[in-house]
mmCIF file of C-alpha atoms in Angstrom:
data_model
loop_
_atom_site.group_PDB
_atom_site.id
_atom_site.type_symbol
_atom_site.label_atom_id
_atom_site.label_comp_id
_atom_site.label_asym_id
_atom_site.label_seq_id
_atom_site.Cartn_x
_atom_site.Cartn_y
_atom_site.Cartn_z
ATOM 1 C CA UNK A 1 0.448 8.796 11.522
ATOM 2 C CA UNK A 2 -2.848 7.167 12.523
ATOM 3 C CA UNK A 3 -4.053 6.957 9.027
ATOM 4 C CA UNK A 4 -1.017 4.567 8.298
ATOM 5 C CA UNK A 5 -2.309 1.033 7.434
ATOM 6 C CA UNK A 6 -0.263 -1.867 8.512
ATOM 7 C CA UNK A 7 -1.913 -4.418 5.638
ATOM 8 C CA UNK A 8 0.336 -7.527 5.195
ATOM 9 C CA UNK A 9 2.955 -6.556 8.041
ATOM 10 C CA UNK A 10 5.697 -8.510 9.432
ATOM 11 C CA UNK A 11 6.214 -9.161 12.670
ATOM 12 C CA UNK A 12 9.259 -8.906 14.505
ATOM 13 C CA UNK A 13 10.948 -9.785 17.434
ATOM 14 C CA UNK A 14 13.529 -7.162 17.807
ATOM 15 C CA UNK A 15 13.474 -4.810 19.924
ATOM 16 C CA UNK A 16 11.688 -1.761 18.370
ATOM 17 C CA UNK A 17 10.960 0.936 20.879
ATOM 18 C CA UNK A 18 9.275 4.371 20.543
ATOM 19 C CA UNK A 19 11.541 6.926 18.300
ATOM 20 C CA UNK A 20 12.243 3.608 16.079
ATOM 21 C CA UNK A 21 9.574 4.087 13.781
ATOM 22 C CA UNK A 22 10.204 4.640 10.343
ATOM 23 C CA UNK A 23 13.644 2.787 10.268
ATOM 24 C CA UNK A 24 14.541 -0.070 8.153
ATOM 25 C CA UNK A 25 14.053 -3.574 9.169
ATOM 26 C CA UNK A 26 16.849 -5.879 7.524
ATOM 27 C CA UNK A 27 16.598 -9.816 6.804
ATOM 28 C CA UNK A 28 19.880 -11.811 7.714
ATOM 29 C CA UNK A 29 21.457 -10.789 4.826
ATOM 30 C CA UNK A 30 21.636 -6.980 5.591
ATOM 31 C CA UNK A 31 18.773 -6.621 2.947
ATOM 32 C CA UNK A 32 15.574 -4.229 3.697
ATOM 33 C CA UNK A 33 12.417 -6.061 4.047
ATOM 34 C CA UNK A 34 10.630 -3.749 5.614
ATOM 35 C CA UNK A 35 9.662 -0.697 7.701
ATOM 36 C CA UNK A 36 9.392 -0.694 11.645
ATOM 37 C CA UNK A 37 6.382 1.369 12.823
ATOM 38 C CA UNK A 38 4.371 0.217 15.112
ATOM 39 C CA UNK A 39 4.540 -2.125 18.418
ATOM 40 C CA UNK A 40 2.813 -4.013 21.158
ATOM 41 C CA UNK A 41 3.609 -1.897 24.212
ATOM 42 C CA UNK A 42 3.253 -3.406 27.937
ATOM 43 C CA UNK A 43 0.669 -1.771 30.655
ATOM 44 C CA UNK A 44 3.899 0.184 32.679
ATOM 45 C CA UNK A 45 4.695 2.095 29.835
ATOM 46 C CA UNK A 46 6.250 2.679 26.209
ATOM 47 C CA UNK A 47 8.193 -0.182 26.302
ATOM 48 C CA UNK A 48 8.663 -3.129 23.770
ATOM 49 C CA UNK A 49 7.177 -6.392 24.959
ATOM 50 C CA UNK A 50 8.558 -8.058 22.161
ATOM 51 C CA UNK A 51 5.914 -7.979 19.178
ATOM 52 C CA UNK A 52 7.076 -5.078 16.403
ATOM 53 C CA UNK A 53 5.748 -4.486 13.272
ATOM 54 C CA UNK A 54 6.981 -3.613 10.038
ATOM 55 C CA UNK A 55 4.870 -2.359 6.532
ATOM 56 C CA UNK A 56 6.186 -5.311 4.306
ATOM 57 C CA UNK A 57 8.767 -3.936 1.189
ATOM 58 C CA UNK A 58 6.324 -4.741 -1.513
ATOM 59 C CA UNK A 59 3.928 -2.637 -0.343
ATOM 60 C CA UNK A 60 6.624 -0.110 -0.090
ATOM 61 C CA UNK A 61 7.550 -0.240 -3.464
ATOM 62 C CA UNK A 62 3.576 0.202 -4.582
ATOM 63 C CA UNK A 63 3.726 3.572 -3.053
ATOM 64 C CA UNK A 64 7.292 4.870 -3.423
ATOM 65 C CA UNK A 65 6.502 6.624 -7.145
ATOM 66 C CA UNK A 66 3.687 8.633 -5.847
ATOM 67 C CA UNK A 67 5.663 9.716 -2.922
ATOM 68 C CA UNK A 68 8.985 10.153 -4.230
ATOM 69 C CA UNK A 69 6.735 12.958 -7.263
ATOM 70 C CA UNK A 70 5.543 14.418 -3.841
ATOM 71 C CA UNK A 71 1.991 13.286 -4.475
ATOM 72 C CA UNK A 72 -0.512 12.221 -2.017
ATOM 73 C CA UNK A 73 -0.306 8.392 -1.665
ATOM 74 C CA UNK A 74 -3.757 7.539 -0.610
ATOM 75 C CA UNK A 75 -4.652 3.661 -0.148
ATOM 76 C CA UNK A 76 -7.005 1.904 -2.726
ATOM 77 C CA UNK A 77 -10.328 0.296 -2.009
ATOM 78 C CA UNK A 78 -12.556 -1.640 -4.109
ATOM 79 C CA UNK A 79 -15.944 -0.711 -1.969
ATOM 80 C CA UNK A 80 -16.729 -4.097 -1.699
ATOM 81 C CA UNK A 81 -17.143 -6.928 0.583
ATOM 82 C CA UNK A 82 -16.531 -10.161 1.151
ATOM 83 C CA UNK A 83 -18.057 -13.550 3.142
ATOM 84 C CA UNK A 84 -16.911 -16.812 2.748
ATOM 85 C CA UNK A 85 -19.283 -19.223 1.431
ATOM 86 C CA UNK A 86 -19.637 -22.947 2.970
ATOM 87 C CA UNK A 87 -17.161 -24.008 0.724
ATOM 88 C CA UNK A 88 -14.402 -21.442 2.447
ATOM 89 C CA UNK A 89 -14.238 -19.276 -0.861
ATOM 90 C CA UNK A 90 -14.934 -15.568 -0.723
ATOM 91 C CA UNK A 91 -17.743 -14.194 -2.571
ATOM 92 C CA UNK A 92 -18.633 -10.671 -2.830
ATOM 93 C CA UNK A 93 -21.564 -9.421 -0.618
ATOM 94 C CA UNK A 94 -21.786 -5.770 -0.999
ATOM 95 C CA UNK A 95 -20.550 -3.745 -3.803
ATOM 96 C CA UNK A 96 -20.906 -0.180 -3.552
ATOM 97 C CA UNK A 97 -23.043 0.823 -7.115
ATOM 98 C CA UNK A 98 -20.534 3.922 -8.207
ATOM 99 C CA UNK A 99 -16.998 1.970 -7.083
ATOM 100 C CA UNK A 100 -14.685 0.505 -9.917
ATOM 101 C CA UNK A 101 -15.862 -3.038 -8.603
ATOM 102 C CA UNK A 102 -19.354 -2.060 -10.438
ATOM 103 C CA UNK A 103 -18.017 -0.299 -13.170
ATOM 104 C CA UNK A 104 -15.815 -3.464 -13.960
ATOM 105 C CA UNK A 105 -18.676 -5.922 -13.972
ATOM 106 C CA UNK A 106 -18.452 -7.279 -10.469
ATOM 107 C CA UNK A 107 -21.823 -8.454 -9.256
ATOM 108 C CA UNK A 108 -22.848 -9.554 -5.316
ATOM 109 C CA UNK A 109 -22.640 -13.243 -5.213
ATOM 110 C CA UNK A 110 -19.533 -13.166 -7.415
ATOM 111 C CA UNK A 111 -16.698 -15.852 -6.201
ATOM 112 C CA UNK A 112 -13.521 -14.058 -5.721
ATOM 113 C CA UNK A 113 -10.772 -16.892 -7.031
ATOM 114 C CA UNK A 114 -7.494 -15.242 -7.267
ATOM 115 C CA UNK A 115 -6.937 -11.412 -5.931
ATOM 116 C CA UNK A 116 -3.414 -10.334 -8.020
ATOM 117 C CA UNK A 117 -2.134 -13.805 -8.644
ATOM 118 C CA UNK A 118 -3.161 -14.757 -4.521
ATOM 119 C CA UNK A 119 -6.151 -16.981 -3.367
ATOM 120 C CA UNK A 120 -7.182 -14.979 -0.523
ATOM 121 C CA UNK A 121 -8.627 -17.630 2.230
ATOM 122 C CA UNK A 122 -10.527 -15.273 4.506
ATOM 123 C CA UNK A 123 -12.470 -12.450 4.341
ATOM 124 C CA UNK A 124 -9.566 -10.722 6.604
ATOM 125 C CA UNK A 125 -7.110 -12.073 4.303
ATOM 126 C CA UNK A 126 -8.605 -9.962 1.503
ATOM 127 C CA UNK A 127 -8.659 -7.016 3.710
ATOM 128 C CA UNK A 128 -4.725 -7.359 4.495
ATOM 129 C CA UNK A 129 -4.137 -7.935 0.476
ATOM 130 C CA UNK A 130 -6.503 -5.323 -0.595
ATOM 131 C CA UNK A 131 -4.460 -2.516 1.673
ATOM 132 C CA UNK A 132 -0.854 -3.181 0.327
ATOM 133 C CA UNK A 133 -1.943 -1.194 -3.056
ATOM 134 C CA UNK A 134 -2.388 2.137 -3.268
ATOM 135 C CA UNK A 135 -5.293 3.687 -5.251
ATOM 136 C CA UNK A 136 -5.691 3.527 -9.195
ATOM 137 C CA UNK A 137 -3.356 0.349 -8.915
ATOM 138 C CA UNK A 138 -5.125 -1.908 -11.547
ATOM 139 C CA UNK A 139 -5.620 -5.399 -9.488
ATOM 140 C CA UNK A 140 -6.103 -8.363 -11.993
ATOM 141 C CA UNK A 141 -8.821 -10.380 -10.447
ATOM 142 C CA UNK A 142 -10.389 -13.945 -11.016
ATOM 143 C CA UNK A 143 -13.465 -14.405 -10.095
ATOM 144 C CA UNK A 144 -16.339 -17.321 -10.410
ATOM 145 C CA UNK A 145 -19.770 -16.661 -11.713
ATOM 146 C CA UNK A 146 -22.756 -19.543 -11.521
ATOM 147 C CA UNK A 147 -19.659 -22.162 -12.699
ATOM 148 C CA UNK A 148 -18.227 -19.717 -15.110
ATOM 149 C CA UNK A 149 -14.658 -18.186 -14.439
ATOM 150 C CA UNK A 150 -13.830 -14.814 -15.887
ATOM 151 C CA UNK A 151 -10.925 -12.651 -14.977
ATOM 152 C CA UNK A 152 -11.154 -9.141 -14.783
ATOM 153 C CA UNK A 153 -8.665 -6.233 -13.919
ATOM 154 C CA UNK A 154 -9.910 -3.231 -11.516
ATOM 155 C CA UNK A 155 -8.390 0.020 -11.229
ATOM 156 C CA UNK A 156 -9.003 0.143 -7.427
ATOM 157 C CA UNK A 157 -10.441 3.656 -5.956
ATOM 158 C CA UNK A 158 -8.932 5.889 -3.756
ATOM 159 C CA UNK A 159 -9.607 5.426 -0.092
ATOM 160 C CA UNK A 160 -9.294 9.131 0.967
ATOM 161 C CA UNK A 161 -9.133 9.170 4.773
ATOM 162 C CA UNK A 162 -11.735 11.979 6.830
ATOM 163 C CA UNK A 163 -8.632 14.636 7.878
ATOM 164 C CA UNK A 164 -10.217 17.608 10.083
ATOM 165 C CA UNK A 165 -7.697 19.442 8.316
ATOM 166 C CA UNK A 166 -6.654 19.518 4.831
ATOM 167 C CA UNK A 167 -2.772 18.307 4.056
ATOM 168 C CA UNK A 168 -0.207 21.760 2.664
ATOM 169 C CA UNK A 169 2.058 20.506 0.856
ATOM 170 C CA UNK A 170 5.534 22.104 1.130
ATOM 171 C CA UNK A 171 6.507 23.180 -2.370
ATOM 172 C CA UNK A 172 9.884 23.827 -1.724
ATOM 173 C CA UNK A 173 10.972 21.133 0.229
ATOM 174 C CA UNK A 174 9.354 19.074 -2.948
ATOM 175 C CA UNK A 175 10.476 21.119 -4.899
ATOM 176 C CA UNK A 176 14.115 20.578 -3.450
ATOM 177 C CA UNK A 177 13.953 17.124 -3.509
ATOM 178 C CA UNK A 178 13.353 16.893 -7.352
ATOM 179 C CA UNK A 179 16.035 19.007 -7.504
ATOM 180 C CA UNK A 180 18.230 16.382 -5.693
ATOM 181 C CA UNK A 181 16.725 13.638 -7.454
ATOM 182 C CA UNK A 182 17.574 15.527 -11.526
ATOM 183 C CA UNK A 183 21.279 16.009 -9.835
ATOM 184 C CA UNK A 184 22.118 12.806 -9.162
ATOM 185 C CA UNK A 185 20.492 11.243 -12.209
ATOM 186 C CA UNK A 186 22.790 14.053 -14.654
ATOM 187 C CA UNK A 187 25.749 12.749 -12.407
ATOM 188 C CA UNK A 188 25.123 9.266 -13.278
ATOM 189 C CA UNK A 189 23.882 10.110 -16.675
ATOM 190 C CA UNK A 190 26.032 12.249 -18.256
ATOM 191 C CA UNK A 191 29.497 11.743 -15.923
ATOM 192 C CA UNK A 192 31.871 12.775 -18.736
ATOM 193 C CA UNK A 193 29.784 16.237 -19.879
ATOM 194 C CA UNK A 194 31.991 18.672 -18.370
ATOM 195 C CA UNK A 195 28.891 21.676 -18.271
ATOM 196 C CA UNK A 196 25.917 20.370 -17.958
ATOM 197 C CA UNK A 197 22.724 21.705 -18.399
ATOM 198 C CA UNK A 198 21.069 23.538 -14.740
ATOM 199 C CA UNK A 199 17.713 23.987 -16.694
ATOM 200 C CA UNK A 200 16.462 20.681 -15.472
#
């Protein structure tokens, strides 16, 4: 839906075309790297024009738990922003006083090093690195202060998006998916048990 964030994507030749969304995108070796969703569409109509997009698999993975336990999987912020100084590193400009950023230490002026292991090189860089983790993912950060480095690790927020409406979740078809989930994990565990416990 609109509140989808294509942070990190691919992009892809192929030809993805409306009803295509969701569907796997595979690498040469028939391995999923991703997940078509969104494309450049010409001025005639809904058709391709030859730029897809696909949510990369690592950001998949991030969010598969939350979703798979039938949770909300909301995307994670750290309410705080970023310029690059003369030098072309990022340093933090605005850092919203009740976010995890604050709580963690983080101060305006700050020089953000290394964002999860990356050196993000542009303010929309960050942005695109920042929205391939969902919320309450602890990011380890390094970070320069006045010639001193420090590294921290902040357990990013939960970017909530404004609905007009508020999301019902369907307990039974969650409820029927754990169900599917316990079967298949007794199958694979327990393949010799001839009765095997339905209390699960």
């Amino acid at each position: 839906g609109k509140n989808l964030v294509y942070s990190d994507c691919i992009q892809v030749d192929a030809s993805i075309n409306p009803g295509n969304s969701g569907g796997p995108l595979f690498d040469a070796a028939g391995e999923v790297i991703g997940i078509n969703g969104r494309i450049s569409i010409s001025r005639r109509g809904r058709l391709n024009v030859g730029f897809g997009y696909a949510i990369a698999v690592d950001q998949i993975k991030r969010f598969i738990p939350a979703l798979r336990a039938g949770l909300h999987a909301y995307h994670g912020t750290l309410q705080a922003t970023v310029v690059a100084d003369p030098d072309g590193v990022l340093a933090f400009q605005r850092i919203a006083p009740q976010s995890s950023a604050a709580t963690a230490g983080l101060e305006s002026g700050d020089r953000l090093l290394r964002f999860d292991g990356v050196t993000p090189t542009s303010p929309n860089h960050y942005v695109s690195l920042l929205g391939a983790y969902p919320g309450d993912w602890p990011i380890p950060l390094t970070i320069d202060r006045q010639g001193a480095t420090r590294e921290v690790v902040v357990r990013l927020d939960v970017d909530k998006p404004k609905s007009q409406r508020p999301f019902a979740p369907q307990r039974e078809v969650n409820l029927r998916e754990v169900r599917r989930v316990l079967q298949r994990f007794q199958a694979a565990a327990l393949p010799a048990v001839a009765s095997r416990p339905t209390g699960w």
